[in-house]
């Protein structure tokens, strides 16, 4: 059985410090090691993120704290963080999250620059955008992890990045969790939303969600700064206040989309060398109320949920023209009503004209088996007197109907339990 990434890191740490892994220690019949092995084996010696490790100091009633960075794809690096007293210091909380942290030496200077960004540009946090379908794994794990770590550990995710871009992005960048300083980045403009059928297989983020993190990430000693998109060949990277202060912030927040240099600088990034705990997550921003409601139905109420289309691309405005490969659409509102016996009336309201999209309304039973399908597209529906609305009756409603799902060009966009309509 393949070991977890945390177990691989532990083996690497033990091999480096003791010359052998914990399992190899158990194999040896060495009485001098038995007490040490028992203590090592009995200690819950790493946190949930698989980053911080505690090991006893031989011959002393003390422990060392280590931090191991790296995704496994490019190996690991060990940092010794010093001796700790477990009697007086809480390193891991009751659920296994590490509470230890260290700020950069020039924290105060960084804080001064951040205060200027807030006053001048309304900076309010660090932005990570992802697809709605990735939320389940993120929420269950409790951390944001790097691309390389997800790939190495077999964590599936909707990937909105073009292979042509990732092919020239440095490996150490892909080992980091990446954030922007602003919403509405050029990359999101290209990737956001459900594409037309002829472009649906292009890399994109069908149902984009912004995860907005606390500014504290800027001050942690585990983060770096870039002066433009980290995938650029001419990117500069550093981690001190002087570099951070000299990023071209006016272009980051007010750059012109049509100027290539500005586009790259608008996407200046913060890179975290370690997984980022959701303890730092301040807001979860959806495009519309139905995405927010869907999250509430699936994951429960969270006062960090917001719906605000202004965080997203201008192309979401139905009157804003864009190139066909950038065109997008989504269901902005829906209504289900039980108006007569054995029938449900369904109304789907679209942000843009739906005729160029294939819409499937699917009814499933409790086992997930499909009971009924209704399909809408240009070939089937000739009447376009309501270009932003699909209105239909679903007959045969009974106790077996458990869930309604709506797919737009094959992308799951609505999930609704039918229990309340009985």
mmCIF file of C-alpha atoms in Angstrom:
data_model
loop_
_atom_site.group_PDB
_atom_site.id
_atom_site.type_symbol
_atom_site.label_atom_id
_atom_site.label_comp_id
_atom_site.label_asym_id
_atom_site.label_seq_id
_atom_site.Cartn_x
_atom_site.Cartn_y
_atom_site.Cartn_z
ATOM 1 C CA UNK A 1 0.000 0.000 0.000
ATOM 2 C CA UNK A 2 1.305 3.428 -0.970
ATOM 3 C CA UNK A 3 2.275 5.553 1.996
ATOM 4 C CA UNK A 4 0.703 8.941 2.569
ATOM 5 C CA UNK A 5 2.773 12.020 1.829
ATOM 6 C CA UNK A 6 3.068 12.716 5.574
ATOM 7 C CA UNK A 7 4.448 9.196 6.119
ATOM 8 C CA UNK A 8 6.944 9.691 3.290
ATOM 9 C CA UNK A 9 8.063 12.949 4.894
ATOM 10 C CA UNK A 10 8.403 11.213 8.258
ATOM 11 C CA UNK A 11 10.554 8.503 6.673
ATOM 12 C CA UNK A 12 12.728 11.166 5.054
ATOM 13 C CA UNK A 13 13.120 12.963 8.395
ATOM 14 C CA UNK A 14 13.975 9.771 10.308
ATOM 15 C CA UNK A 15 16.419 8.674 7.620
ATOM 16 C CA UNK A 16 18.147 12.056 7.768
ATOM 17 C CA UNK A 17 18.353 12.244 11.579
ATOM 18 C CA UNK A 18 18.615 8.598 12.667
ATOM 19 C CA UNK A 19 19.922 6.966 9.506
ATOM 20 C CA UNK A 20 16.882 4.694 9.217
ATOM 21 C CA UNK A 21 13.113 4.859 9.161
ATOM 22 C CA UNK A 22 10.902 4.066 12.142
ATOM 23 C CA UNK A 23 9.902 0.752 10.520
ATOM 24 C CA UNK A 24 13.563 -0.176 10.047
ATOM 25 C CA UNK A 25 14.223 0.556 13.729
ATOM 26 C CA UNK A 26 11.565 -1.955 14.741
ATOM 27 C CA UNK A 27 13.166 -4.655 12.615
ATOM 28 C CA UNK A 28 16.492 -4.418 14.469
ATOM 29 C CA UNK A 29 16.912 -6.289 17.743
ATOM 30 C CA UNK A 30 18.765 -3.514 19.560
ATOM 31 C CA UNK A 31 17.831 -3.107 23.238
ATOM 32 C CA UNK A 32 19.540 0.295 23.445
ATOM 33 C CA UNK A 33 17.042 1.658 20.967
ATOM 34 C CA UNK A 34 13.894 0.198 22.474
ATOM 35 C CA UNK A 35 13.054 3.102 24.796
ATOM 36 C CA UNK A 36 13.703 5.667 22.071
ATOM 37 C CA UNK A 37 11.645 3.691 19.560
ATOM 38 C CA UNK A 38 8.757 3.357 21.998
ATOM 39 C CA UNK A 39 8.751 7.112 22.544
ATOM 40 C CA UNK A 40 8.954 7.836 18.818
ATOM 41 C CA UNK A 41 6.194 5.382 17.993
ATOM 42 C CA UNK A 42 3.925 6.617 20.765
ATOM 43 C CA UNK A 43 4.251 10.287 19.878
ATOM 44 C CA UNK A 44 1.707 11.835 17.515
ATOM 45 C CA UNK A 45 4.594 13.439 15.725
ATOM 46 C CA UNK A 46 3.141 15.342 12.772
ATOM 47 C CA UNK A 47 0.262 17.695 12.092
ATOM 48 C CA UNK A 48 -2.693 17.266 9.727
ATOM 49 C CA UNK A 49 -0.953 19.066 6.895
ATOM 50 C CA UNK A 50 2.037 16.728 7.075
ATOM 51 C CA UNK A 51 4.374 19.719 7.417
ATOM 52 C CA UNK A 52 5.406 20.005 11.079
ATOM 53 C CA UNK A 53 7.067 17.140 12.973
ATOM 54 C CA UNK A 54 8.038 16.738 16.635
ATOM 55 C CA UNK A 55 10.871 14.396 17.637
ATOM 56 C CA UNK A 56 12.527 13.790 21.021
ATOM 57 C CA UNK A 57 16.086 14.977 21.601
ATOM 58 C CA UNK A 58 18.206 11.962 22.510
ATOM 59 C CA UNK A 59 19.248 11.945 26.141
ATOM 60 C CA UNK A 60 17.210 15.026 27.026
ATOM 61 C CA UNK A 61 13.695 15.643 28.280
ATOM 62 C CA UNK A 62 13.072 17.900 25.286
ATOM 63 C CA UNK A 63 11.760 17.874 21.737
ATOM 64 C CA UNK A 64 12.754 19.433 18.447
ATOM 65 C CA UNK A 65 10.282 20.894 15.973
ATOM 66 C CA UNK A 66 10.927 20.349 12.273
ATOM 67 C CA UNK A 67 9.245 21.677 9.159
ATOM 68 C CA UNK A 68 9.382 19.633 5.972
ATOM 69 C CA UNK A 69 8.545 21.353 2.709
ATOM 70 C CA UNK A 70 8.114 19.882 -0.748
ATOM 71 C CA UNK A 71 5.397 17.980 -2.540
ATOM 72 C CA UNK A 72 7.295 14.723 -2.981
ATOM 73 C CA UNK A 73 7.455 15.286 -6.711
ATOM 74 C CA UNK A 74 10.709 17.240 -6.374
ATOM 75 C CA UNK A 75 11.896 15.766 -3.082
ATOM 76 C CA UNK A 76 11.806 17.308 0.399
ATOM 77 C CA UNK A 77 13.646 19.923 2.444
ATOM 78 C CA UNK A 78 14.021 19.847 6.239
ATOM 79 C CA UNK A 79 14.119 22.947 8.453
ATOM 80 C CA UNK A 80 14.975 22.565 12.146
ATOM 81 C CA UNK A 81 12.881 25.141 14.015
ATOM 82 C CA UNK A 82 14.322 24.694 17.481
ATOM 83 C CA UNK A 83 13.751 23.018 20.816
ATOM 84 C CA UNK A 84 10.285 23.157 22.389
ATOM 85 C CA UNK A 85 8.786 22.324 25.766
ATOM 86 C CA UNK A 86 5.601 20.326 25.195
ATOM 87 C CA UNK A 87 4.516 20.929 28.793
ATOM 88 C CA UNK A 88 4.265 24.686 28.299
ATOM 89 C CA UNK A 89 3.642 25.009 24.565
ATOM 90 C CA UNK A 90 0.728 23.757 22.482
ATOM 91 C CA UNK A 91 2.122 22.871 19.065
ATOM 92 C CA UNK A 92 -0.709 20.703 17.726
ATOM 93 C CA UNK A 93 -4.296 21.351 18.786
ATOM 94 C CA UNK A 94 -6.818 18.620 19.638
ATOM 95 C CA UNK A 95 -7.738 18.006 15.997
ATOM 96 C CA UNK A 96 -4.126 17.897 14.815
ATOM 97 C CA UNK A 97 -3.618 21.379 13.366
ATOM 98 C CA UNK A 98 -0.280 23.051 14.026
ATOM 99 C CA UNK A 99 -0.590 26.267 16.047
ATOM 100 C CA UNK A 100 3.085 27.198 15.781
ATOM 101 C CA UNK A 101 3.981 29.939 13.307
ATOM 102 C CA UNK A 102 6.769 32.364 12.623
ATOM 103 C CA UNK A 103 6.645 35.808 11.023
ATOM 104 C CA UNK A 104 9.197 37.332 8.668
ATOM 105 C CA UNK A 105 11.855 39.477 10.355
ATOM 106 C CA UNK A 106 10.611 42.663 8.674
ATOM 107 C CA UNK A 107 6.983 42.054 9.584
ATOM 108 C CA UNK A 108 6.429 45.683 10.657
ATOM 109 C CA UNK A 109 7.632 47.064 7.315
ATOM 110 C CA UNK A 110 5.414 44.598 5.456
ATOM 111 C CA UNK A 111 2.478 45.672 7.602
ATOM 112 C CA UNK A 112 3.127 49.319 6.679
ATOM 113 C CA UNK A 113 2.972 48.487 2.968
ATOM 114 C CA UNK A 114 -0.191 46.425 3.417
ATOM 115 C CA UNK A 115 -1.833 49.363 5.190
ATOM 116 C CA UNK A 116 -1.003 51.541 2.172
ATOM 117 C CA UNK A 117 -2.498 48.929 -0.187
ATOM 118 C CA UNK A 118 -5.690 48.915 1.859
ATOM 119 C CA UNK A 119 -6.010 52.690 1.832
ATOM 120 C CA UNK A 120 -5.003 53.236 -1.788
ATOM 121 C CA UNK A 121 -6.370 50.174 -3.599
ATOM 122 C CA UNK A 122 -8.913 48.689 -1.196
ATOM 123 C CA UNK A 123 -6.801 45.559 -0.771
ATOM 124 C CA UNK A 124 -8.746 43.139 1.437
ATOM 125 C CA UNK A 125 -7.079 39.743 1.258
ATOM 126 C CA UNK A 126 -5.418 37.104 -0.889
ATOM 127 C CA UNK A 127 -7.397 35.452 -3.654
ATOM 128 C CA UNK A 128 -7.299 31.829 -4.712
ATOM 129 C CA UNK A 129 -9.809 30.831 -7.352
ATOM 130 C CA UNK A 130 -10.974 27.302 -7.874
ATOM 131 C CA UNK A 131 -13.901 25.383 -9.301
ATOM 132 C CA UNK A 132 -17.005 24.562 -7.280
ATOM 133 C CA UNK A 133 -16.349 20.845 -7.784
ATOM 134 C CA UNK A 134 -13.043 21.167 -5.888
ATOM 135 C CA UNK A 135 -14.685 22.530 -2.735
ATOM 136 C CA UNK A 136 -15.608 19.144 -1.264
ATOM 137 C CA UNK A 137 -11.988 17.941 -1.170
ATOM 138 C CA UNK A 138 -10.742 21.303 0.108
ATOM 139 C CA UNK A 139 -13.309 21.531 2.912
ATOM 140 C CA UNK A 140 -12.823 17.915 4.001
ATOM 141 C CA UNK A 141 -9.035 18.233 4.007
ATOM 142 C CA UNK A 142 -8.980 21.595 5.762
ATOM 143 C CA UNK A 143 -6.067 22.839 3.651
ATOM 144 C CA UNK A 144 -5.211 24.306 0.278
ATOM 145 C CA UNK A 145 -2.417 22.254 -1.251
ATOM 146 C CA UNK A 146 -0.098 22.842 -4.188
ATOM 147 C CA UNK A 147 -0.633 21.515 -7.695
ATOM 148 C CA UNK A 148 2.355 19.180 -7.366
ATOM 149 C CA UNK A 149 1.179 17.837 -4.016
ATOM 150 C CA UNK A 150 -2.314 17.146 -5.353
ATOM 151 C CA UNK A 151 -0.900 15.343 -8.381
ATOM 152 C CA UNK A 152 1.660 13.383 -6.341
ATOM 153 C CA UNK A 153 -0.896 12.371 -3.702
ATOM 154 C CA UNK A 154 -3.635 11.472 -6.196
ATOM 155 C CA UNK A 155 -5.983 14.284 -5.133
ATOM 156 C CA UNK A 156 -8.270 14.939 -8.096
ATOM 157 C CA UNK A 157 -9.142 18.510 -9.045
ATOM 158 C CA UNK A 158 -10.609 20.490 -11.924
ATOM 159 C CA UNK A 159 -7.595 22.055 -13.605
ATOM 160 C CA UNK A 160 -8.154 25.419 -15.273
ATOM 161 C CA UNK A 161 -4.548 25.927 -16.372
ATOM 162 C CA UNK A 162 -3.446 25.474 -19.975
ATOM 163 C CA UNK A 163 -0.720 22.865 -20.459
ATOM 164 C CA UNK A 164 1.203 25.370 -22.609
ATOM 165 C CA UNK A 165 1.409 27.698 -19.593
ATOM 166 C CA UNK A 166 2.247 25.012 -17.036
ATOM 167 C CA UNK A 167 4.962 23.515 -19.249
ATOM 168 C CA UNK A 168 7.197 26.570 -18.751
ATOM 169 C CA UNK A 169 6.230 27.206 -15.115
ATOM 170 C CA UNK A 170 9.091 26.329 -12.759
ATOM 171 C CA UNK A 171 8.716 23.191 -10.662
ATOM 172 C CA UNK A 172 9.228 25.037 -7.376
ATOM 173 C CA UNK A 173 6.305 27.335 -8.276
ATOM 174 C CA UNK A 174 4.075 24.299 -8.822
ATOM 175 C CA UNK A 175 5.226 23.108 -5.386
ATOM 176 C CA UNK A 176 3.558 26.202 -3.875
ATOM 177 C CA UNK A 177 -0.023 27.218 -3.125
ATOM 178 C CA UNK A 178 -0.697 30.299 -5.260
ATOM 179 C CA UNK A 179 -2.669 33.472 -4.500
ATOM 180 C CA UNK A 180 -3.414 36.768 -6.231
ATOM 181 C CA UNK A 181 -3.754 40.140 -4.547
ATOM 182 C CA UNK A 182 -6.931 41.021 -6.434
ATOM 183 C CA UNK A 183 -9.965 39.483 -8.151
ATOM 184 C CA UNK A 184 -10.768 39.800 -11.888
ATOM 185 C CA UNK A 185 -7.365 38.638 -13.074
ATOM 186 C CA UNK A 186 -6.720 38.168 -16.819
ATOM 187 C CA UNK A 187 -6.374 34.408 -16.351
ATOM 188 C CA UNK A 188 -9.816 34.169 -14.806
ATOM 189 C CA UNK A 189 -11.260 36.212 -17.658
ATOM 190 C CA UNK A 190 -10.047 33.571 -20.107
ATOM 191 C CA UNK A 191 -10.953 30.520 -18.015
ATOM 192 C CA UNK A 192 -14.102 31.518 -16.179
ATOM 193 C CA UNK A 193 -17.490 29.946 -16.820
ATOM 194 C CA UNK A 194 -19.026 27.137 -18.850
ATOM 195 C CA UNK A 195 -17.728 27.316 -22.412
ATOM 196 C CA UNK A 196 -19.549 26.879 -25.691
ATOM 197 C CA UNK A 197 -19.733 23.235 -26.768
ATOM 198 C CA UNK A 198 -16.907 23.563 -29.297
ATOM 199 C CA UNK A 199 -14.567 24.863 -26.562
ATOM 200 C CA UNK A 200 -15.844 22.808 -23.622
ATOM 201 C CA UNK A 201 -12.739 20.592 -23.590
ATOM 202 C CA UNK A 202 -10.377 23.559 -23.304
ATOM 203 C CA UNK A 203 -8.939 24.093 -19.804
ATOM 204 C CA UNK A 204 -11.378 26.237 -17.865
ATOM 205 C CA UNK A 205 -13.079 26.770 -14.506
ATOM 206 C CA UNK A 206 -16.769 26.047 -15.228
ATOM 207 C CA UNK A 207 -18.190 27.294 -11.921
ATOM 208 C CA UNK A 208 -15.575 29.618 -10.418
ATOM 209 C CA UNK A 209 -15.359 30.339 -6.711
ATOM 210 C CA UNK A 210 -13.032 32.772 -4.955
ATOM 211 C CA UNK A 211 -11.457 31.741 -1.670
ATOM 212 C CA UNK A 212 -10.300 34.934 0.051
ATOM 213 C CA UNK A 213 -7.578 34.482 2.678
ATOM 214 C CA UNK A 214 -6.350 36.695 5.478
ATOM 215 C CA UNK A 215 -3.459 39.105 4.891
ATOM 216 C CA UNK A 216 -1.537 37.283 7.649
ATOM 217 C CA UNK A 217 -0.209 34.934 4.964
ATOM 218 C CA UNK A 218 1.946 37.839 3.759
ATOM 219 C CA UNK A 219 3.760 37.974 7.105
ATOM 220 C CA UNK A 220 4.443 34.240 7.561
ATOM 221 C CA UNK A 221 7.992 33.033 6.959
ATOM 222 C CA UNK A 222 6.676 30.312 4.640
ATOM 223 C CA UNK A 223 5.554 32.686 1.855
ATOM 224 C CA UNK A 224 7.284 34.339 -1.093
ATOM 225 C CA UNK A 225 6.277 37.247 -3.329
ATOM 226 C CA UNK A 226 6.415 37.557 -7.111
ATOM 227 C CA UNK A 227 6.371 40.791 -9.105
ATOM 228 C CA UNK A 228 4.188 39.271 -11.856
ATOM 229 C CA UNK A 229 2.591 35.981 -12.826
ATOM 230 C CA UNK A 230 4.818 33.266 -11.364
ATOM 231 C CA UNK A 231 4.713 31.382 -14.669
ATOM 232 C CA UNK A 232 6.497 34.187 -16.558
ATOM 233 C CA UNK A 233 10.072 33.514 -17.629
ATOM 234 C CA UNK A 234 11.119 36.982 -16.393
ATOM 235 C CA UNK A 235 9.433 36.722 -12.979
ATOM 236 C CA UNK A 236 11.321 37.938 -9.904
ATOM 237 C CA UNK A 237 10.733 36.258 -6.539
ATOM 238 C CA UNK A 238 11.759 37.245 -3.013
ATOM 239 C CA UNK A 239 10.387 37.283 0.522
ATOM 240 C CA UNK A 240 11.405 40.576 2.133
ATOM 241 C CA UNK A 241 9.682 43.918 2.711
ATOM 242 C CA UNK A 242 11.906 45.835 0.283
ATOM 243 C CA UNK A 243 10.931 43.574 -2.608
ATOM 244 C CA UNK A 244 7.266 43.556 -1.580
ATOM 245 C CA UNK A 245 7.147 47.345 -1.322
ATOM 246 C CA UNK A 246 8.660 47.749 -4.803
ATOM 247 C CA UNK A 247 6.146 45.587 -6.642
ATOM 248 C CA UNK A 248 4.362 47.832 -9.176
ATOM 249 C CA UNK A 249 1.180 47.969 -7.146
ATOM 250 C CA UNK A 250 -0.537 50.564 -9.301
ATOM 251 C CA UNK A 251 -0.348 48.155 -12.231
ATOM 252 C CA UNK A 252 -1.326 45.184 -10.056
ATOM 253 C CA UNK A 253 -4.607 46.880 -9.176
ATOM 254 C CA UNK A 254 -5.154 49.247 -12.116
ATOM 255 C CA UNK A 255 -3.302 47.696 -15.053
ATOM 256 C CA UNK A 256 -4.702 47.557 -18.584
ATOM 257 C CA UNK A 257 -5.855 44.137 -19.817
ATOM 258 C CA UNK A 258 -4.769 44.832 -23.403
ATOM 259 C CA UNK A 259 -1.118 45.573 -22.477
ATOM 260 C CA UNK A 260 0.836 42.314 -22.110
ATOM 261 C CA UNK A 261 3.260 43.674 -19.503
ATOM 262 C CA UNK A 262 0.378 45.013 -17.421
ATOM 263 C CA UNK A 263 -1.508 41.705 -17.688
ATOM 264 C CA UNK A 264 1.460 39.845 -16.249
ATOM 265 C CA UNK A 265 1.987 42.348 -13.413
ATOM 266 C CA UNK A 266 -1.737 42.339 -12.557
ATOM 267 C CA UNK A 267 -1.195 38.680 -11.705
ATOM 268 C CA UNK A 268 1.580 39.200 -9.160
ATOM 269 C CA UNK A 269 1.363 36.349 -6.669
ATOM 270 C CA UNK A 270 1.953 35.224 -3.129
ATOM 271 C CA UNK A 271 3.392 31.696 -3.003
ATOM 272 C CA UNK A 272 3.111 29.504 0.075
ATOM 273 C CA UNK A 273 5.734 26.785 0.469
ATOM 274 C CA UNK A 274 3.438 24.820 2.795
ATOM 275 C CA UNK A 275 -0.245 23.810 2.676
ATOM 276 C CA UNK A 276 -2.466 26.681 3.824
ATOM 277 C CA UNK A 277 -4.961 26.011 6.605
ATOM 278 C CA UNK A 278 -8.564 27.051 6.087
ATOM 279 C CA UNK A 279 -8.234 28.776 9.461
ATOM 280 C CA UNK A 280 -6.976 31.700 7.350
ATOM 281 C CA UNK A 281 -10.012 31.619 5.029
ATOM 282 C CA UNK A 282 -12.131 34.797 5.402
ATOM 283 C CA UNK A 283 -14.625 34.642 2.539
ATOM 284 C CA UNK A 284 -15.974 32.176 -0.017
ATOM 285 C CA UNK A 285 -17.363 34.197 -2.910
ATOM 286 C CA UNK A 286 -19.773 32.801 -5.517
ATOM 287 C CA UNK A 287 -21.064 34.443 -8.703
ATOM 288 C CA UNK A 288 -24.723 34.104 -7.831
ATOM 289 C CA UNK A 289 -27.143 33.090 -5.108
ATOM 290 C CA UNK A 290 -27.817 29.634 -6.556
ATOM 291 C CA UNK A 291 -24.132 28.679 -6.334
ATOM 292 C CA UNK A 292 -24.145 29.914 -2.738
ATOM 293 C CA UNK A 293 -27.353 27.998 -1.973
ATOM 294 C CA UNK A 294 -25.926 24.862 -3.559
ATOM 295 C CA UNK A 295 -22.871 25.123 -1.294
ATOM 296 C CA UNK A 296 -25.139 25.527 1.734
ATOM 297 C CA UNK A 297 -27.142 22.435 0.743
ATOM 298 C CA UNK A 298 -24.004 20.349 0.229
ATOM 299 C CA UNK A 299 -21.651 21.586 2.946
ATOM 300 C CA UNK A 300 -23.888 23.346 5.466
ATOM 301 C CA UNK A 301 -24.329 26.977 6.425
ATOM 302 C CA UNK A 302 -21.183 29.097 6.608
ATOM 303 C CA UNK A 303 -21.211 32.808 7.402
ATOM 304 C CA UNK A 304 -18.198 33.203 5.106
ATOM 305 C CA UNK A 305 -20.380 32.516 2.037
ATOM 306 C CA UNK A 306 -21.051 35.531 -0.195
ATOM 307 C CA UNK A 307 -22.591 35.949 -3.641
ATOM 308 C CA UNK A 308 -21.142 38.867 -5.584
ATOM 309 C CA UNK A 309 -20.789 38.868 -9.356
ATOM 310 C CA UNK A 310 -18.615 42.004 -9.150
ATOM 311 C CA UNK A 311 -15.685 39.812 -8.068
ATOM 312 C CA UNK A 312 -15.801 38.065 -11.434
ATOM 313 C CA UNK A 313 -15.155 38.962 -15.071
ATOM 314 C CA UNK A 314 -16.914 41.764 -16.900
ATOM 315 C CA UNK A 315 -17.812 39.255 -19.608
ATOM 316 C CA UNK A 316 -20.558 37.950 -17.294
ATOM 317 C CA UNK A 317 -22.545 41.007 -18.357
ATOM 318 C CA UNK A 318 -24.807 39.753 -21.155
ATOM 319 C CA UNK A 319 -24.224 42.961 -23.121
ATOM 320 C CA UNK A 320 -20.415 42.754 -23.003
ATOM 321 C CA UNK A 321 -18.991 41.214 -26.203
ATOM 322 C CA UNK A 322 -16.113 38.740 -26.035
ATOM 323 C CA UNK A 323 -14.345 36.296 -28.311
ATOM 324 C CA UNK A 324 -16.157 32.972 -28.911
ATOM 325 C CA UNK A 325 -13.489 30.965 -27.076
ATOM 326 C CA UNK A 326 -14.008 33.159 -23.997
ATOM 327 C CA UNK A 327 -17.807 33.107 -24.126
ATOM 328 C CA UNK A 328 -19.476 31.705 -21.026
ATOM 329 C CA UNK A 329 -22.873 31.190 -19.443
ATOM 330 C CA UNK A 330 -24.443 30.031 -16.207
ATOM 331 C CA UNK A 331 -27.810 29.552 -14.544
ATOM 332 C CA UNK A 332 -28.293 32.640 -12.398
ATOM 333 C CA UNK A 333 -31.586 31.631 -10.768
ATOM 334 C CA UNK A 334 -34.078 28.773 -10.804
ATOM 335 C CA UNK A 335 -37.487 27.987 -9.392
ATOM 336 C CA UNK A 336 -39.207 24.642 -8.795
ATOM 337 C CA UNK A 337 -42.920 24.553 -7.976
ATOM 338 C CA UNK A 338 -45.462 21.809 -7.274
ATOM 339 C CA UNK A 339 -48.483 23.378 -8.952
ATOM 340 C CA UNK A 340 -50.616 20.363 -9.819
ATOM 341 C CA UNK A 341 -50.729 16.646 -8.889
ATOM 342 C CA UNK A 342 -47.807 14.512 -10.076
ATOM 343 C CA UNK A 343 -46.091 17.416 -11.817
ATOM 344 C CA UNK A 344 -43.237 19.832 -11.128
ATOM 345 C CA UNK A 345 -42.856 23.141 -12.904
ATOM 346 C CA UNK A 346 -39.220 24.121 -13.432
ATOM 347 C CA UNK A 347 -37.932 27.535 -14.480
ATOM 348 C CA UNK A 348 -34.252 28.077 -15.279
ATOM 349 C CA UNK A 349 -33.014 31.650 -15.713
ATOM 350 C CA UNK A 350 -29.756 32.065 -17.630
ATOM 351 C CA UNK A 351 -27.218 34.870 -17.453
ATOM 352 C CA UNK A 352 -26.991 34.832 -21.264
ATOM 353 C CA UNK A 353 -28.994 33.276 -24.107
ATOM 354 C CA UNK A 354 -29.123 29.536 -23.588
ATOM 355 C CA UNK A 355 -29.734 28.471 -27.196
ATOM 356 C CA UNK A 356 -26.044 27.743 -27.897
ATOM 357 C CA UNK A 357 -25.849 25.503 -24.831
ATOM 358 C CA UNK A 358 -27.199 22.016 -24.246
ATOM 359 C CA UNK A 359 -29.245 21.856 -21.048
ATOM 360 C CA UNK A 360 -30.215 18.562 -19.402
ATOM 361 C CA UNK A 361 -32.658 18.295 -16.498
ATOM 362 C CA UNK A 362 -32.210 14.930 -14.793
ATOM 363 C CA UNK A 363 -34.286 13.279 -12.057
ATOM 364 C CA UNK A 364 -32.576 10.653 -9.883
ATOM 365 C CA UNK A 365 -33.703 8.239 -7.185
ATOM 366 C CA UNK A 366 -32.008 7.725 -3.815
ATOM 367 C CA UNK A 367 -29.500 5.313 -5.353
ATOM 368 C CA UNK A 368 -28.475 7.869 -7.957
ATOM 369 C CA UNK A 369 -30.185 6.037 -10.787
ATOM 370 C CA UNK A 370 -31.669 8.226 -13.524
ATOM 371 C CA UNK A 371 -35.469 8.179 -13.653
ATOM 372 C CA UNK A 372 -36.177 10.942 -16.134
ATOM 373 C CA UNK A 373 -34.255 13.231 -18.507
ATOM 374 C CA UNK A 374 -35.415 16.375 -20.307
ATOM 375 C CA UNK A 375 -33.102 17.860 -22.922
ATOM 376 C CA UNK A 376 -33.057 21.382 -24.358
ATOM 377 C CA UNK A 377 -30.883 22.652 -27.207
ATOM 378 C CA UNK A 378 -31.004 24.484 -30.526
ATOM 379 C CA UNK A 379 -32.047 21.380 -32.457
ATOM 380 C CA UNK A 380 -34.950 20.529 -30.154
ATOM 381 C CA UNK A 381 -36.266 23.979 -29.194
ATOM 382 C CA UNK A 382 -37.136 26.245 -32.099
ATOM 383 C CA UNK A 383 -39.154 28.751 -30.078
ATOM 384 C CA UNK A 384 -36.808 31.451 -28.790
ATOM 385 C CA UNK A 385 -39.322 33.982 -27.500
ATOM 386 C CA UNK A 386 -37.688 33.632 -24.057
ATOM 387 C CA UNK A 387 -33.946 33.466 -24.819
ATOM 388 C CA UNK A 388 -32.882 33.669 -21.149
ATOM 389 C CA UNK A 389 -35.476 31.277 -19.698
ATOM 390 C CA UNK A 390 -36.239 27.572 -19.947
ATOM 391 C CA UNK A 391 -39.658 26.725 -18.547
ATOM 392 C CA UNK A 392 -40.941 23.164 -18.478
ATOM 393 C CA UNK A 393 -43.257 20.748 -16.671
ATOM 394 C CA UNK A 394 -41.935 17.426 -15.440
ATOM 395 C CA UNK A 395 -44.787 14.945 -15.260
ATOM 396 C CA UNK A 396 -44.865 11.716 -13.274
ATOM 397 C CA UNK A 397 -43.603 13.198 -10.000
ATOM 398 C CA UNK A 398 -43.790 10.564 -7.236
ATOM 399 C CA UNK A 399 -42.068 9.385 -4.063
ATOM 400 C CA UNK A 400 -39.192 7.840 -6.050
ATOM 401 C CA UNK A 401 -38.085 11.243 -7.311
ATOM 402 C CA UNK A 402 -35.260 12.125 -4.922
ATOM 403 C CA UNK A 403 -33.056 14.702 -6.606
ATOM 404 C CA UNK A 404 -33.122 17.138 -9.518
ATOM 405 C CA UNK A 405 -29.883 17.956 -11.327
ATOM 406 C CA UNK A 406 -29.304 20.402 -14.163
ATOM 407 C CA UNK A 407 -26.320 20.110 -16.494
ATOM 408 C CA UNK A 408 -25.175 22.883 -18.816
ATOM 409 C CA UNK A 409 -22.958 21.481 -21.592
ATOM 410 C CA UNK A 410 -22.327 18.518 -19.313
ATOM 411 C CA UNK A 411 -21.370 20.636 -16.273
ATOM 412 C CA UNK A 412 -23.415 20.011 -13.126
ATOM 413 C CA UNK A 413 -24.897 23.410 -12.249
ATOM 414 C CA UNK A 414 -27.929 22.730 -10.028
ATOM 415 C CA UNK A 415 -28.480 20.100 -7.316
ATOM 416 C CA UNK A 416 -31.819 20.179 -5.522
ATOM 417 C CA UNK A 417 -33.418 17.678 -3.158
ATOM 418 C CA UNK A 418 -37.083 17.130 -4.063
ATOM 419 C CA UNK A 419 -38.143 16.122 -0.568
ATOM 420 C CA UNK A 420 -39.620 19.546 0.221
ATOM 421 C CA UNK A 421 -41.873 19.447 -2.856
ATOM 422 C CA UNK A 422 -43.796 16.338 -1.805
#
